[in-house]
Tab-separated table of C-alpha atoms in Angstrom:
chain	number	residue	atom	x	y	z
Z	402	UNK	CA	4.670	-20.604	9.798
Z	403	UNK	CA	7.082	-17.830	10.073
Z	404	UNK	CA	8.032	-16.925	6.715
Z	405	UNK	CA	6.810	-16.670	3.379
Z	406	UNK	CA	7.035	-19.521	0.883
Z	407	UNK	CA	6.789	-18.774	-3.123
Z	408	UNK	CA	4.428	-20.431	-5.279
Z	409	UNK	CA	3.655	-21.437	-8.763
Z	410	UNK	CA	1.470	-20.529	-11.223
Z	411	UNK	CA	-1.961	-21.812	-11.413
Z	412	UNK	CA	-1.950	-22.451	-7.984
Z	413	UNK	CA	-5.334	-22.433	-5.769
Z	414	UNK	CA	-5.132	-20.105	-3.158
Z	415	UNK	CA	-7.427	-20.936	-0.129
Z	416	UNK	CA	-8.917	-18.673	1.364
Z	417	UNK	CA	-7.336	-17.074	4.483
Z	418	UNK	CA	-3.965	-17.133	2.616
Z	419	UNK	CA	-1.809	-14.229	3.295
Z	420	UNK	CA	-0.468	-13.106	-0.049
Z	421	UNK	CA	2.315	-10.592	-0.240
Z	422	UNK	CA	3.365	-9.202	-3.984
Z	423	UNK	CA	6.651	-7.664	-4.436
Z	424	UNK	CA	6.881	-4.706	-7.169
Z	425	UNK	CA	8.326	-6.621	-10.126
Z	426	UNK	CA	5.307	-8.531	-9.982
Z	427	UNK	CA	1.554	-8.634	-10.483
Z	428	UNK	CA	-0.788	-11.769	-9.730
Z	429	UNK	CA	-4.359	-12.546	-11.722
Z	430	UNK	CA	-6.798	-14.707	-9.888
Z	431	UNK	CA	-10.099	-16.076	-11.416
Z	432	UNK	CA	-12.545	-15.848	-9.244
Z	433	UNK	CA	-16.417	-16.902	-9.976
Z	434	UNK	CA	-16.142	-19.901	-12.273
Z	435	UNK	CA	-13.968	-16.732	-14.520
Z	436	UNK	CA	-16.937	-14.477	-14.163
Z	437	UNK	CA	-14.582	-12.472	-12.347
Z	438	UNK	CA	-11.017	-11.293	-12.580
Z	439	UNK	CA	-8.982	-9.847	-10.030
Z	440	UNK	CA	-5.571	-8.454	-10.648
Z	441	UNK	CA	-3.509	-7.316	-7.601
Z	442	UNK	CA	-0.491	-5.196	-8.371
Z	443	UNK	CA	3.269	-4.960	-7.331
Z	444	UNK	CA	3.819	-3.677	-4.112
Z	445	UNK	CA	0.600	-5.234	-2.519
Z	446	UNK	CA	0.263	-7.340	0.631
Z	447	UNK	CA	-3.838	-8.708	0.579
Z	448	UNK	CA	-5.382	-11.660	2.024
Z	449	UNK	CA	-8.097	-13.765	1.065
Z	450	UNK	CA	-11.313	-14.094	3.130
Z	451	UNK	CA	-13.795	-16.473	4.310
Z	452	UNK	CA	-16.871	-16.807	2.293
Z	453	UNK	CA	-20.203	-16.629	3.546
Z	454	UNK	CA	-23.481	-17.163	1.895
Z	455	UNK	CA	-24.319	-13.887	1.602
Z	456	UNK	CA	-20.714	-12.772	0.327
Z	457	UNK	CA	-18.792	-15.721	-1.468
Z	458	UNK	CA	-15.550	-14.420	-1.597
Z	459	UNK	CA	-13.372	-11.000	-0.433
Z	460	UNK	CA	-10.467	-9.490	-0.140
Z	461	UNK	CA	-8.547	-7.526	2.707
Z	462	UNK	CA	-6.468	-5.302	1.257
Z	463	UNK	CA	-3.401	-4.005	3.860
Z	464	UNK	CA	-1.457	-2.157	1.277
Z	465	UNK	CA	-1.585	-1.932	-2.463
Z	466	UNK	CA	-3.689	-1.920	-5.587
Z	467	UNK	CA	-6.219	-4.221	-6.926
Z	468	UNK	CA	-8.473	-4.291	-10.044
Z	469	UNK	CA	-11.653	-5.751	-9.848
Z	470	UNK	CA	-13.307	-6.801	-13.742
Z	471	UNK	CA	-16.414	-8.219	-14.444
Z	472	UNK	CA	-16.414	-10.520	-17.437
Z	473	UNK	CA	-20.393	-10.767	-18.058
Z	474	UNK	CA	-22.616	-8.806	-20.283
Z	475	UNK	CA	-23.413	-5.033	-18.997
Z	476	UNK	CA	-27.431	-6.062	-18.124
Z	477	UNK	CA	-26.210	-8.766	-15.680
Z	478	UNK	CA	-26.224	-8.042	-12.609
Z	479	UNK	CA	-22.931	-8.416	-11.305
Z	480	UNK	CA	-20.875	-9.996	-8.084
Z	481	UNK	CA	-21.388	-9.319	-4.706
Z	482	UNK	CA	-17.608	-9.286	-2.520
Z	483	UNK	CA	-16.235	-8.218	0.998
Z	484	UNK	CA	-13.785	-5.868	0.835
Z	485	UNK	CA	-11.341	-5.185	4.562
Z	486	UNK	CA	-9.618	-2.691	4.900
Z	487	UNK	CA	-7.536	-2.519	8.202
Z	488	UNK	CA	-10.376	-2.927	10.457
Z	489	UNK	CA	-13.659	-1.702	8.762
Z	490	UNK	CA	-15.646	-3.953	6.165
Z	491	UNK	CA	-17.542	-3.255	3.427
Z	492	UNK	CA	-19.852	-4.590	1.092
Z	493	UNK	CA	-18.951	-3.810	-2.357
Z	494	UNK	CA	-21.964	-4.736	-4.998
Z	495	UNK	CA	-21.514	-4.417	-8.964
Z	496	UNK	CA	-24.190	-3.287	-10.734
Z	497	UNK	CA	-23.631	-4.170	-13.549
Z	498	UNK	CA	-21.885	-7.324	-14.792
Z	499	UNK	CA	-18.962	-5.711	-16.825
Z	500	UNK	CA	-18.147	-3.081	-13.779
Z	501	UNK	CA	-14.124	-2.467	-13.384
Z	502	UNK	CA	-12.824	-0.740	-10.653
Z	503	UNK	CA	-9.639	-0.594	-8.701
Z	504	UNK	CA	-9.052	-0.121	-5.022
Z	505	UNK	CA	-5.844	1.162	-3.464
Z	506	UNK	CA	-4.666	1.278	0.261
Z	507	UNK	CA	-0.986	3.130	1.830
Z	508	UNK	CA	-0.196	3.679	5.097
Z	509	UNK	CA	-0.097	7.264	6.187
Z	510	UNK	CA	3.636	8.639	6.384
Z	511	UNK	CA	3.713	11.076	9.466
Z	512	UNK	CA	5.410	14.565	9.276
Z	513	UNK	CA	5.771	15.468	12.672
Z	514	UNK	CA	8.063	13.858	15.591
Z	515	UNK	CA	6.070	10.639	17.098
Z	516	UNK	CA	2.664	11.531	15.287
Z	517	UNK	CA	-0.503	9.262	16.241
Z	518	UNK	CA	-2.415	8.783	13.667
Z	519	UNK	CA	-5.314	7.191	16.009
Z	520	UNK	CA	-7.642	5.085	13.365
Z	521	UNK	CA	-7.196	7.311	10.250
Z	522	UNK	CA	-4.016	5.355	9.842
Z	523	UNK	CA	-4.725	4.776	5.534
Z	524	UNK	CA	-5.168	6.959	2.650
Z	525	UNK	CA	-6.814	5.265	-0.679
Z	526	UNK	CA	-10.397	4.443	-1.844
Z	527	UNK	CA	-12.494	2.760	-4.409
Z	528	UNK	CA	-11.801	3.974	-8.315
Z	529	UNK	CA	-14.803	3.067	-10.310
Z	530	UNK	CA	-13.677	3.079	-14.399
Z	531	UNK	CA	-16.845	1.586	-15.951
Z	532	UNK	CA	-20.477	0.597	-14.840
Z	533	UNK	CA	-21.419	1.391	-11.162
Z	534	UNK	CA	-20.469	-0.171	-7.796
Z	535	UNK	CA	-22.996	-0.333	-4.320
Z	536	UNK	CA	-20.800	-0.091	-1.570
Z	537	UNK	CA	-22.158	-0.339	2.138
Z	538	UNK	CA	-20.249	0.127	5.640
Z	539	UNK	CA	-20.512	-2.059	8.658
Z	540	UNK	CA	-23.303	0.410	9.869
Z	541	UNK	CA	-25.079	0.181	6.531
Z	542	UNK	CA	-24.356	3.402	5.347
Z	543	UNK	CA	-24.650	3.267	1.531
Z	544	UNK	CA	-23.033	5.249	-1.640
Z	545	UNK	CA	-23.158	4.752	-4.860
Z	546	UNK	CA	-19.913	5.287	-7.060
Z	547	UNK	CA	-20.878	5.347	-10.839
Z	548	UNK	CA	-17.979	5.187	-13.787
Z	549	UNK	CA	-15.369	7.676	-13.530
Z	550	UNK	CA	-15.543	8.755	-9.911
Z	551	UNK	CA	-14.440	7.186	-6.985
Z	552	UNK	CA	-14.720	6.812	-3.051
Z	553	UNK	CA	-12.376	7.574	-0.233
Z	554	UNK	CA	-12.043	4.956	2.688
Z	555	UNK	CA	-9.819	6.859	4.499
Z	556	UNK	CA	-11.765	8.233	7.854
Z	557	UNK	CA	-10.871	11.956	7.927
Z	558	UNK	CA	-12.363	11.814	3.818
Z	559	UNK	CA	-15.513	10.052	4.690
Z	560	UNK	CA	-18.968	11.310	3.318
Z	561	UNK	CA	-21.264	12.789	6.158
Z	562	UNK	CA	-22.745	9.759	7.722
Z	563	UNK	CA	-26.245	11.174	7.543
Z	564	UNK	CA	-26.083	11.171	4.042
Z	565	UNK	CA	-27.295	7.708	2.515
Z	566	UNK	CA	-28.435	7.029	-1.286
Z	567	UNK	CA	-31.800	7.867	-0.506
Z	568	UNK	CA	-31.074	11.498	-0.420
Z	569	UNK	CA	-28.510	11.888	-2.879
Z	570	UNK	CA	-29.047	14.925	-5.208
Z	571	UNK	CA	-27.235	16.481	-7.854
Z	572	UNK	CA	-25.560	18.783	-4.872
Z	573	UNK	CA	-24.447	15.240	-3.155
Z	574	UNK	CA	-22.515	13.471	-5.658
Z	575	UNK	CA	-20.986	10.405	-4.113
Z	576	UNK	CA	-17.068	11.690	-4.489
Z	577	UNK	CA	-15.445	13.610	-6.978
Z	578	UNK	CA	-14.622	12.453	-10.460
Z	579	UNK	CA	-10.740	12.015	-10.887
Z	580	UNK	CA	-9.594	14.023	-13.552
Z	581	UNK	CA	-7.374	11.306	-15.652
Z	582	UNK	CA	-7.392	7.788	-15.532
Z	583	UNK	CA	-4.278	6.835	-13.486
Z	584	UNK	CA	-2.093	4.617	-15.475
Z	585	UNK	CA	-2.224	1.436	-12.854
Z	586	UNK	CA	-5.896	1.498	-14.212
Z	587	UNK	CA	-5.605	1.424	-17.739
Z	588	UNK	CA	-6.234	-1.697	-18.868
Z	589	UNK	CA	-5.548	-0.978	-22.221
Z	590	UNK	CA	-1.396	0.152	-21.052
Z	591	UNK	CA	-1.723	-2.996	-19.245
Z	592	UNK	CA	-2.583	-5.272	-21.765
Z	593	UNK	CA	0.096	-3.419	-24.338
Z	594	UNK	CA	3.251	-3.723	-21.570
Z	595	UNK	CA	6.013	-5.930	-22.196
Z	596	UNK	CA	5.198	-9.557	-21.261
Z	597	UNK	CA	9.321	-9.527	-19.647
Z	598	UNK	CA	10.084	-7.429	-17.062
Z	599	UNK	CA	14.135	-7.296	-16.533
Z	600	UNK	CA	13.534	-6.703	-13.002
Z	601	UNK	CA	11.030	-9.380	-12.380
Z	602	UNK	CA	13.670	-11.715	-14.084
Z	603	UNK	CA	16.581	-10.736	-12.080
Z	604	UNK	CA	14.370	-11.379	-9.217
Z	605	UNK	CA	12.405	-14.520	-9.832
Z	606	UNK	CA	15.830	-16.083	-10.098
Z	607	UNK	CA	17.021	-16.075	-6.715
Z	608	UNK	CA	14.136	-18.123	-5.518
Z	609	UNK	CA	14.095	-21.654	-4.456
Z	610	UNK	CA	10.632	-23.489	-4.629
Z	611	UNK	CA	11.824	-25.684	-1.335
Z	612	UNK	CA	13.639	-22.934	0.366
Z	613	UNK	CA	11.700	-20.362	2.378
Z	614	UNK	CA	11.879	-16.727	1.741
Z	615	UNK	CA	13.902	-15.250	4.080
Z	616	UNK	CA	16.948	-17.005	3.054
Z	617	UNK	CA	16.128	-16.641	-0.564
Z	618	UNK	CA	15.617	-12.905	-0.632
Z	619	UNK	CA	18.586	-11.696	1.992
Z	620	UNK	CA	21.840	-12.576	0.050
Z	621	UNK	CA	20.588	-10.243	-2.384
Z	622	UNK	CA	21.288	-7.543	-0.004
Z	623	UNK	CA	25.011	-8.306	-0.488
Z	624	UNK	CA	24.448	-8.043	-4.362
Z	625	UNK	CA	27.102	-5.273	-6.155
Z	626	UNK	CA	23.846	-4.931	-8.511
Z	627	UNK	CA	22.353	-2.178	-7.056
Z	628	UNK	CA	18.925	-2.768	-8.663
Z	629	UNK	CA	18.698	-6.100	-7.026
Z	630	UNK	CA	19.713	-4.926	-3.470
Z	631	UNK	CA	16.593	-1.885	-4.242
Z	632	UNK	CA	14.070	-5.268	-4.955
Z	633	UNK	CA	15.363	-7.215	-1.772
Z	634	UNK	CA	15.219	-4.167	-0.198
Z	635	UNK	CA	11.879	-3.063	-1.252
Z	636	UNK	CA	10.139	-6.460	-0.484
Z	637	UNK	CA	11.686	-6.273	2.999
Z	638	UNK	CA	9.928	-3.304	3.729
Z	639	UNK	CA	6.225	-4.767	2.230
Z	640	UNK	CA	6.900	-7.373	4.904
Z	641	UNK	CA	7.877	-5.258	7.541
Z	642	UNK	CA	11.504	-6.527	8.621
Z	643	UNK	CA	12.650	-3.525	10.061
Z	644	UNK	CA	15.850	-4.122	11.044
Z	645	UNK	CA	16.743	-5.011	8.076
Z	646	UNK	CA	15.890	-2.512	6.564
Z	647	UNK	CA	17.661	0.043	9.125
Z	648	UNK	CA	20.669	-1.677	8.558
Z	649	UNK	CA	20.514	-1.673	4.816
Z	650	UNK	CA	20.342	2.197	5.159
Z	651	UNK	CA	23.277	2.389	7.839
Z	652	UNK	CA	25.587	0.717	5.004
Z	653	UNK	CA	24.205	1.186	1.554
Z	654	UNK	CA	26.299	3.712	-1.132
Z	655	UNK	CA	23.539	3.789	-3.593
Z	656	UNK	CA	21.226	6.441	-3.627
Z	657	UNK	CA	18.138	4.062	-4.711
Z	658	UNK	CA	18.687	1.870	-1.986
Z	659	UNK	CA	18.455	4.464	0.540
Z	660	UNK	CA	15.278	5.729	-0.715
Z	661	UNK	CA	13.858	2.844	-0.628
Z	662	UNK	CA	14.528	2.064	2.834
Z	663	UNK	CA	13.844	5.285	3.775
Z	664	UNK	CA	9.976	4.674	1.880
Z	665	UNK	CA	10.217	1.512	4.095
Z	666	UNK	CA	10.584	2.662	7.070
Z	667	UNK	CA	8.473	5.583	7.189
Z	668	UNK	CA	5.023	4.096	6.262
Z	669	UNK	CA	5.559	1.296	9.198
Z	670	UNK	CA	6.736	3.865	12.125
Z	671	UNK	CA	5.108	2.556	15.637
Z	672	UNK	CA	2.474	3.421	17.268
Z	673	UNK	CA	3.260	2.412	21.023
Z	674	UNK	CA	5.286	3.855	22.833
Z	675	UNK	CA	7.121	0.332	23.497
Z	676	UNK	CA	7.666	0.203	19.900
Z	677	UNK	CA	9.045	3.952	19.746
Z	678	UNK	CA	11.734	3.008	22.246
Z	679	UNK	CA	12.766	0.087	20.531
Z	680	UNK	CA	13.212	2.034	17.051
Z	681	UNK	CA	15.126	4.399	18.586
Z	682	UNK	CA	17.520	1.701	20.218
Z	683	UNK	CA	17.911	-0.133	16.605
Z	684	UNK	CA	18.724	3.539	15.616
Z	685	UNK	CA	21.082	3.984	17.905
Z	686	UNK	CA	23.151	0.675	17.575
Z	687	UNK	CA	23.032	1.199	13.596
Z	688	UNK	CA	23.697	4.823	13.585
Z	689	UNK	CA	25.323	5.804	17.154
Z	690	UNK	CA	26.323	9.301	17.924
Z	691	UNK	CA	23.785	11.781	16.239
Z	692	UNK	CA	21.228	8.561	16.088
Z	693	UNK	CA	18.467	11.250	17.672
Z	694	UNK	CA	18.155	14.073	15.416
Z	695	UNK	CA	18.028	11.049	12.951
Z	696	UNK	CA	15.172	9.611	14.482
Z	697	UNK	CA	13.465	12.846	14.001
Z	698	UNK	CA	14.494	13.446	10.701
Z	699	UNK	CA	12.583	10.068	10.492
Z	700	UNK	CA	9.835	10.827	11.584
Z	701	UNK	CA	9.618	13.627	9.208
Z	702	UNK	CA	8.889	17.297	9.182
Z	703	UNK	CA	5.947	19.079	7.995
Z	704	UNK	CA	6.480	21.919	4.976
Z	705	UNK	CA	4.821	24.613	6.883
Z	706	UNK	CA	6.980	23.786	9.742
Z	707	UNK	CA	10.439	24.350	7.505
Z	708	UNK	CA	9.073	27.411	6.352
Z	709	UNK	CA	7.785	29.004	8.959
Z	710	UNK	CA	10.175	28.200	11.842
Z	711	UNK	CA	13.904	29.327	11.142
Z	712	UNK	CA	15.351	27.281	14.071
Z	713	UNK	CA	14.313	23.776	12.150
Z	714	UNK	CA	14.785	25.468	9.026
Z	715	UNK	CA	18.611	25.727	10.318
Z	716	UNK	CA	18.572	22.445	11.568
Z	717	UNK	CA	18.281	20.852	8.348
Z	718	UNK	CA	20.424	22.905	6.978
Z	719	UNK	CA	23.293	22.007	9.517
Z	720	UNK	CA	22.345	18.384	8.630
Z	721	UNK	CA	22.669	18.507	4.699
Z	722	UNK	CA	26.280	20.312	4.872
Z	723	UNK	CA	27.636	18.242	7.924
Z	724	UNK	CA	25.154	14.662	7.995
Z	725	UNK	CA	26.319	11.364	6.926
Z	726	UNK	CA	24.412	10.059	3.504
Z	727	UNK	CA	21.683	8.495	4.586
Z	728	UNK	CA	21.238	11.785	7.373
Z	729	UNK	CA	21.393	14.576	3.843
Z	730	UNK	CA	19.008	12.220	2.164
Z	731	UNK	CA	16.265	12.623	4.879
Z	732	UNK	CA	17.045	16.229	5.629
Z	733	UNK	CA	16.639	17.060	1.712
């Protein structure tokens, strides 16, 4: 199948379903008989994975947020899950039967002209908010992440790999404690928001149950409501149609649309060099003369760069007082 299909509620997903979330929305999934909850949030693209008898059910997470809650009593032992991430695995272990934690995942966004990211292509972690969570890498490295602190996945923030939980001391806390609760963890603002979302409404209405997504989710982009060309345009870019979204940014007037191509764009730039030359043809036939320095302005420029280097400093400059819209936008 080439395109995405919407479904109902209360529907059984099997496992190796691809499941993409756009931001209006958030999904619950029982999981465990409802020993377990899982909540992935707007904006998410995840996946369901095989079980095995060792782990009976994961997630991979490609982008996103997802809260993990335990729904047993605090001296039970809890669940045992796979979680992916890109191409690593790990085995995540509650500790404790009640354990809630969240788990984010975004693509890097570069800030230099064709950056290569190699493998540290991710920045997010595990967010432990109550009881304690064993988590252990494909090389059985182990950490322990106790309530209020959390874990970075990301390579470049990984703990030293000769450090396992044998040796932890007070010196070698696992990560960090984060200094507030972020609000996409707060249960208790979740559980108080409004049960109707205006956006989610003016969304949910464009889709068909027999018609697939693509055609359900593109008219929008001719929309005069600018808040439901943003949602088309913003679900676009979860599923990576990126000529679509160039072209949305070619011929949009509103502000918010741009942006959210631009977000789009930038946190799916390619790799290969076959895929560089191809996004700078699509840039070219949607932007033509001047298509270039908007390629680079793509791409993005580092902070230091601006203000130590008065040549790109002018650059932008030129750009925001002479650029077409969606050219200012970048260069600001």
């Amino acid at each position: 199948m080439n395109d995405w299909l919407a479904v109902t509620h209360d529907t059984e997903i099997p496992a190796g379903t691809q499941i993409a979330l756009p931001a209006p929305f958030a999904a619950r999934f029982e999981v465990g008989r409802k020993l377990y909850s899982v909540r992935l949030l707007g904006g998410s693209m995840s996946r369901l994975l095989e079980a095995s008898d060792e782990l009976p059910f994961g997630f991979e997470l490609q982008r996103g947020r997802l809260i993990f809650e335990g729904q047993r009593e605090s001296d039970v032992p809890g669940a045992v899950f796979s979680l992916a991430v890109r191409d690593e695995r790990w085995r995540v272990e509650l500790l404790a039967g009640n354990t809630v934690l969240g788990v984010e995942v975004f693509p890097r966004r570069p800030d230099r002209f064709e950056q290569d990211f190699g493998d540290d292509v991710f920045r997010g972690g595990i967010l432990v908010v109550k009881g304690s969570v064993r988590v252990t890498d494909d090389a059985g490295r182990t950490r322990v992440v106790a309530g209020n602190s959390w874990l970075s996945l990301a390579r470049r923030d990984r703990v030293d790999a000769k450090f396992t939980e044998a040796d932890q001391s007070k010196r070698r806390l696992p990560e960090p404690q984060y200094r507030a609760l972020p609000d996409w963890l707060d249960l208790d603002k979740l559980a108080a928001s409004p049960k109707t979302n205006p956006d989610a409404e003016l969304f949910e209405g464009t889709f068909n149950r027999q018609q697939e997504f693509t055609e359900a989710i593109e008219p929008l982009l001719a929309s005069t409501d600018k808040r439901a060309v943003t949602l088309a345009v913003e679900c676009l870019a979860m599923l990576g149609r990126r000529a679509t979204l160039i072209n949305a940014l070619a011929e949009t007037k509103h502000a918010e649309v741009r942006q959210a191509a631009v977000d789009g764009l930038r946190e799916q730039m390619p790799s290969s060099k076959t895929e560089r030359r191809k996004l700078k043809q699509e840039l070219a036939e949607a932007f033509g003369k001047g298509s270039d320095a908007f390629s680079a302005l793509l791409w993005g420029v580092a902070d230091d760069d601006v203000r130590k280097s008065r040549f790109t400093w002018c650059q932008l400059l030129a750009v925001l007082l002479a650029g077409r819209r969606s050219s200012r936008a970048l260069a600001w």
